[in-house]
């Protein structure tokens, strides 16, 4: 992962000019008596990446964020989202060992639970992965209020991009398009032949049909296994992630982080790539992303007396989005959108079931006639 190793180096470069500026300030303070303390304070704030940004929010609350969004100065919003935005859709967190998902995998006789997402294991034994894929198949879930909040941001021309760690495709179901999305851990939306010399692409309908007929999906050209484009352990993140983050983050006016504990790299370090003046709102069940003292900086700071741009709203993602929508005067619009879209998905499901049972009935009839 050569491009990922670029991350820390880049941050180090960014720190240097400020470091010089800050040492100038501290030499001016020498007469104050607290010189050593000030020097240490400056040293720490330099390493924590604090103190050099402009204060954009009037207050570090959800209301402060809403006022800023209404000011007309906030035109490029980036969302960073994780498993927490899909839990209310009923989707368990794939990778977290605490969800009990791994415990359910015993029936597949895996050597160890993570093997199900490992390339080497998959190559020899693709069956457990596809059995799990059937159980957790994306199309069986509906996007959440939070997904539709991002769709509203798009409709209002405010969403620059959504960086998601989720592979459930609910952002697409909610109406975000390929260009609006960075699916950092890949997606079920497309699949590719596992053979490096072939790599033929398959679409979602093709893969769905294979998964639900309990077939191991095999390439029509070369008979190798076909794998959904989700990023397995040890695999590179999509090129698009590394290309677009370089232009998206420096131009971001507001970073909204939802439903992620910011523990998986390189995704987590994205929060430090926005400008020092860019406000960052975290909507999550707990605070996340704060810097450790040994970090290079750029971590979240909600509570220190130097905090000036980070807001934590501790709640479910759906409740947080509803509260923000309310402050923006969008609540009725958001609720209407969710209601309308969920009804549409339900009626499509029903249609599919009807067609499915008609086809089954026709097949049964044909068989009876034989
Ligand atoms: Zn092939």
XYZ file of C-alpha atoms and ligand atoms in Angstrom:
371
model
C 0.000 0.000 0.000
C 2.498 2.582 -1.183
C 0.109 5.530 -1.275
C -1.122 4.963 2.258
C 2.431 5.241 3.565
C 2.386 8.768 2.157
C -0.108 9.955 4.776
C 2.099 10.574 7.827
C 4.888 12.119 5.733
C 2.522 14.663 4.261
C 1.243 15.675 7.683
C 4.780 16.184 8.913
C 5.479 18.553 6.028
C 2.376 20.567 6.801
C 3.444 21.078 10.415
C 6.818 22.685 9.608
C 5.899 26.273 8.557
C 3.583 26.680 11.536
C 6.225 25.386 13.890
C 8.464 28.254 12.800
C 5.692 30.788 13.220
C 4.924 29.518 16.711
C 8.518 29.679 17.921
C 8.602 33.343 16.841
C 5.603 34.005 19.068
C 7.118 32.261 22.027
C 10.304 34.337 21.851
C 8.126 37.488 22.103
C 6.581 36.114 25.281
C 9.906 35.707 27.035
C 9.326 38.631 29.403
C 6.108 37.219 30.856
C 7.689 34.895 33.386
C 5.658 31.893 32.235
C 7.966 31.478 29.281
C 8.671 27.835 29.819
C 5.012 26.965 30.262
C 4.089 28.974 27.168
C 6.827 27.302 25.235
C 5.557 23.875 26.263
C 2.001 24.896 25.500
C 3.014 26.054 22.041
C 5.030 22.919 21.504
C 2.052 20.762 22.358
C -0.431 22.772 20.352
C 1.944 22.586 17.412
C 2.081 18.815 17.702
C -1.640 18.561 18.310
C -2.247 20.747 15.278
C -4.226 23.298 17.273
C -4.248 27.030 17.625
C -3.585 28.126 14.074
C -7.071 27.892 12.603
C -9.697 30.571 12.369
C -12.776 30.182 14.567
C -15.674 29.801 12.171
C -18.475 28.578 14.443
C -20.171 31.012 16.841
C -20.571 28.192 19.327
C -19.362 24.606 19.460
C -22.828 23.080 19.381
C -25.131 21.551 16.812
C -26.872 24.920 16.646
C -23.525 26.589 15.907
C -23.043 24.167 13.009
C -26.576 24.814 11.733
C -26.071 28.610 11.851
C -22.846 28.206 9.867
C -24.577 25.970 7.307
C -27.281 28.613 6.873
C -24.742 31.446 6.516
C -24.034 30.692 2.851
C -20.302 30.289 3.579
C -20.551 26.524 3.825
C -20.723 25.120 0.308
C -18.467 22.047 0.282
C -19.555 19.495 2.849
C -17.764 16.189 3.210
C -19.357 13.319 5.076
C -17.308 10.483 6.555
C -19.481 7.583 7.619
C -19.125 4.139 9.152
C -21.118 1.145 10.344
C -23.057 3.265 12.866
C -25.140 4.892 10.131
C -26.471 1.496 9.005
C -27.178 -0.180 12.334
C -30.702 1.241 12.456
C -31.271 -0.443 9.082
C -30.553 -3.733 10.853
C -27.090 -4.287 9.410
C -24.537 -5.649 11.853
C -21.021 -4.241 11.789
C -19.140 -6.657 9.516
C -15.713 -6.172 10.989
C -16.348 -5.568 14.661
C -15.776 -8.695 16.770
C -18.252 -7.411 19.382
C -21.367 -7.624 17.230
C -21.762 -11.357 17.562
C -21.507 -11.765 13.826
C -18.308 -13.746 14.123
C -19.905 -16.007 16.694
C -22.537 -16.870 14.085
C -19.818 -18.000 11.716
C -19.029 -21.177 13.657
C -21.111 -23.271 11.301
C -18.670 -22.537 8.490
C -15.732 -24.155 10.340
C -13.401 -21.258 9.734
C -9.838 -21.651 11.069
C -10.352 -18.217 12.691
C -13.211 -15.726 12.146
C -11.345 -13.096 10.101
C -10.465 -15.754 7.530
C -13.821 -15.162 5.866
C -12.504 -11.767 4.649
C -8.999 -12.934 3.741
C -7.839 -13.373 0.165
C -5.799 -16.553 0.688
C -8.617 -18.301 2.477
C -11.229 -17.074 0.007
C -9.198 -18.396 -2.932
C -9.394 -21.943 -1.546
C -12.753 -21.768 0.257
C -15.134 -19.149 -1.160
C -18.231 -20.930 0.240
C -18.376 -19.312 3.724
C -18.075 -15.837 2.259
C -20.977 -16.351 -0.132
C -23.118 -17.997 2.539
C -22.565 -14.966 4.753
C -23.179 -12.627 1.805
C -26.568 -14.273 1.285
C -27.421 -13.830 4.957
C -26.427 -10.166 4.948
C -27.372 -9.329 1.396
C -27.511 -5.512 0.925
C -30.757 -5.339 -1.059
C -32.740 -6.594 1.911
C -32.264 -3.413 3.901
C -33.592 0.138 3.647
C -31.439 3.279 3.942
C -31.770 5.177 7.213
C -32.761 8.753 8.053
C -29.038 9.509 8.112
C -28.564 8.223 4.536
C -31.434 10.420 3.361
C -30.006 13.413 5.225
C -26.934 13.067 2.986
C -29.236 12.855 -0.035
C -30.802 16.167 1.078
C -27.315 17.698 1.298
C -26.746 16.525 -2.282
C -30.088 17.876 -3.506
C -29.293 21.257 -1.962
C -25.925 21.342 -3.714
C -23.964 21.179 -0.456
C -22.483 17.677 -0.587
C -19.020 17.541 -2.097
C -18.522 13.855 -1.340
C -19.402 11.066 1.033
C -16.526 8.854 2.193
C -18.029 5.630 3.449
C -16.484 2.611 5.137
C -19.679 0.647 4.590
C -20.112 -2.001 1.922
C -23.889 -2.243 2.175
C -24.547 0.124 -0.816
C -27.267 1.953 1.161
C -25.789 5.317 0.118
C -26.540 4.361 -3.511
C -30.004 3.080 -2.626
C -30.679 6.454 -0.944
C -29.803 8.255 -4.175
C -26.129 9.193 -3.923
C -24.431 8.544 -7.259
C -21.049 7.017 -8.040
C -19.511 10.481 -8.341
C -20.809 11.490 -4.885
C -19.196 8.495 -3.222
C -15.892 7.109 -2.117
C -16.547 3.553 -1.044
C -13.311 3.205 0.882
C -13.806 -0.444 1.774
C -15.310 -1.330 -1.565
C -18.844 -2.279 -2.485
C -21.132 -5.121 -3.472
C -22.331 -2.940 -6.333
C -19.779 -4.370 -8.778
C -17.806 -7.638 -8.843
C -14.741 -8.856 -10.695
C -13.304 -12.178 -11.781
C -10.680 -13.230 -9.254
C -8.173 -14.203 -11.970
C -5.638 -11.383 -12.438
C -5.315 -12.142 -16.136
C -9.098 -11.868 -16.680
C -10.741 -9.418 -14.220
C -14.070 -9.457 -16.095
C -16.629 -7.180 -14.399
C -20.062 -8.325 -13.275
C -22.974 -6.232 -12.027
C -25.093 -6.389 -8.897
C -28.005 -8.286 -10.499
C -25.696 -10.995 -11.810
C -24.030 -11.438 -8.405
C -27.371 -11.363 -6.588
C -28.749 -14.142 -8.740
C -25.691 -16.349 -8.041
C -25.734 -15.651 -4.307
C -29.421 -16.447 -3.963
C -29.231 -19.627 -6.019
C -26.442 -20.824 -3.670
C -24.029 -21.099 -6.600
C -20.422 -20.097 -6.152
C -20.210 -17.278 -8.743
C -17.874 -18.427 -11.531
C -16.543 -16.275 -14.367
C -18.279 -16.923 -17.677
C -15.014 -16.396 -19.519
C -12.472 -18.300 -17.440
C -14.374 -20.175 -14.726
C -12.468 -18.485 -11.869
C -14.401 -17.365 -8.795
C -16.004 -13.906 -9.082
C -15.625 -11.716 -5.983
C -17.694 -8.656 -5.057
C -15.490 -5.545 -5.029
C -15.354 -5.270 -1.262
C -11.904 -4.712 0.205
C -10.679 -7.815 2.009
C -8.123 -7.711 4.825
C -4.698 -6.930 3.386
C -6.111 -5.603 0.101
C -5.474 -2.080 -1.206
C -8.145 0.573 -0.874
C -9.598 1.762 -4.196
C -7.376 4.182 -6.188
C -10.242 6.693 -6.180
C -9.895 7.046 -2.409
C -6.277 8.212 -2.652
C -6.822 10.409 -5.709
C -9.866 12.347 -4.558
C -8.939 12.800 -0.897
C -6.059 15.032 -2.022
C -8.420 17.604 -3.545
C -11.609 17.026 -1.514
C -10.257 17.564 1.988
C -8.290 20.821 1.544
C -11.412 22.400 -0.024
C -13.878 21.188 2.588
C -16.003 23.819 4.441
C -17.581 21.392 6.909
C -16.694 17.806 7.767
C -19.547 15.710 9.144
C -18.379 12.418 10.666
C -21.114 9.926 11.491
C -21.285 6.460 12.970
C -17.598 5.674 13.065
C -15.180 5.333 15.949
C -12.347 6.473 13.634
C -10.140 3.518 14.423
C -9.514 2.007 10.997
C -6.633 3.518 8.992
C -6.095 5.131 6.596
C -9.747 6.229 6.793
C -9.451 7.646 10.329
C -6.568 9.989 9.504
C -8.703 11.776 6.883
C -10.072 14.079 9.624
C -6.666 15.786 9.809
C -6.673 16.590 6.081
C -9.198 19.430 6.189
C -7.913 22.978 6.712
C -7.280 24.115 10.280
C -10.315 26.420 10.068
C -12.744 23.773 8.842
C -15.372 22.889 11.486
C -15.809 19.181 12.186
C -19.054 17.709 13.502
C -19.082 14.210 14.959
C -22.460 12.499 15.340
C -21.802 9.230 17.137
C -22.689 7.223 20.237
C -19.365 8.234 21.803
C -16.599 10.749 21.225
C -13.955 9.569 18.781
C -10.840 10.636 16.943
C -9.158 12.652 19.698
C -5.383 12.956 19.407
C -3.084 11.055 21.643
C -0.147 13.077 22.950
C 2.242 11.185 20.672
C 0.257 11.748 17.476
C 1.343 14.195 14.835
C -1.810 16.204 15.364
C -5.021 16.981 13.625
C -7.096 14.804 15.937
C -10.450 15.959 17.246
C -10.568 18.382 20.203
C -14.036 18.778 21.681
C -13.297 19.740 25.248
C -9.925 21.375 25.874
C -9.734 25.135 26.465
C -8.156 25.341 23.009
C -11.162 23.694 21.331
C -12.431 25.986 18.579
C -13.951 23.971 15.743
C -14.923 20.424 16.772
C -18.451 19.553 17.877
C -19.535 16.192 19.282
C -23.232 15.371 19.210
C -23.650 12.165 21.184
C -26.633 10.269 19.814
C -27.644 7.776 17.165
C -26.897 8.996 13.647
C -30.608 9.161 12.826
C -31.428 11.291 15.881
C -28.435 13.554 15.239
C -29.450 14.108 11.610
C -33.062 14.794 12.583
C -31.924 17.319 15.210
C -29.645 19.053 12.706
C -32.359 18.999 10.036
C -34.729 20.576 12.565
C -32.277 23.423 13.279
C -31.872 23.936 9.529
C -35.631 24.011 8.946
C -35.431 20.816 6.870
C -37.065 18.369 9.263
C -40.429 18.014 7.508
C -38.673 17.689 4.153
C -36.375 14.954 5.506
C -39.216 12.996 7.088
C -41.244 13.252 3.887
C -38.282 12.000 1.819
C -37.750 8.999 4.122
C -41.450 8.116 4.045
C -41.710 8.415 0.267
C -38.517 6.434 -0.445
C -39.292 3.662 2.023
C -42.750 3.270 0.477
C -41.143 3.063 -2.972
C -38.689 0.362 -1.816
C -41.499 -1.616 -0.160
C -43.603 -1.551 -3.325
C -40.609 -2.628 -5.438
C -39.946 -5.500 -3.034
C -43.557 -6.513 -3.297
C -43.415 -6.409 -7.098
C -40.272 -8.529 -7.066
C -41.936 -11.051 -4.772
C -45.000 -11.171 -7.028
C -42.875 -11.660 -10.137
C -40.827 -14.220 -8.219
C -43.853 -16.228 -7.128
C -45.423 -15.952 -10.604
C -42.195 -17.309 -12.102
C -42.137 -20.084 -9.511
C -45.774 -20.916 -10.247
C -45.080 -20.963 -13.989
C -42.087 -23.226 -13.428
C -44.147 -25.563 -11.259
C -46.872 -25.649 -13.927
C -44.335 -26.408 -16.642
C -42.921 -29.205 -14.527
C -46.392 -30.651 -13.889
C -47.050 -30.715 -17.631
C -43.884 -32.691 -18.366
Zn -12.514 -14.571 -15.575
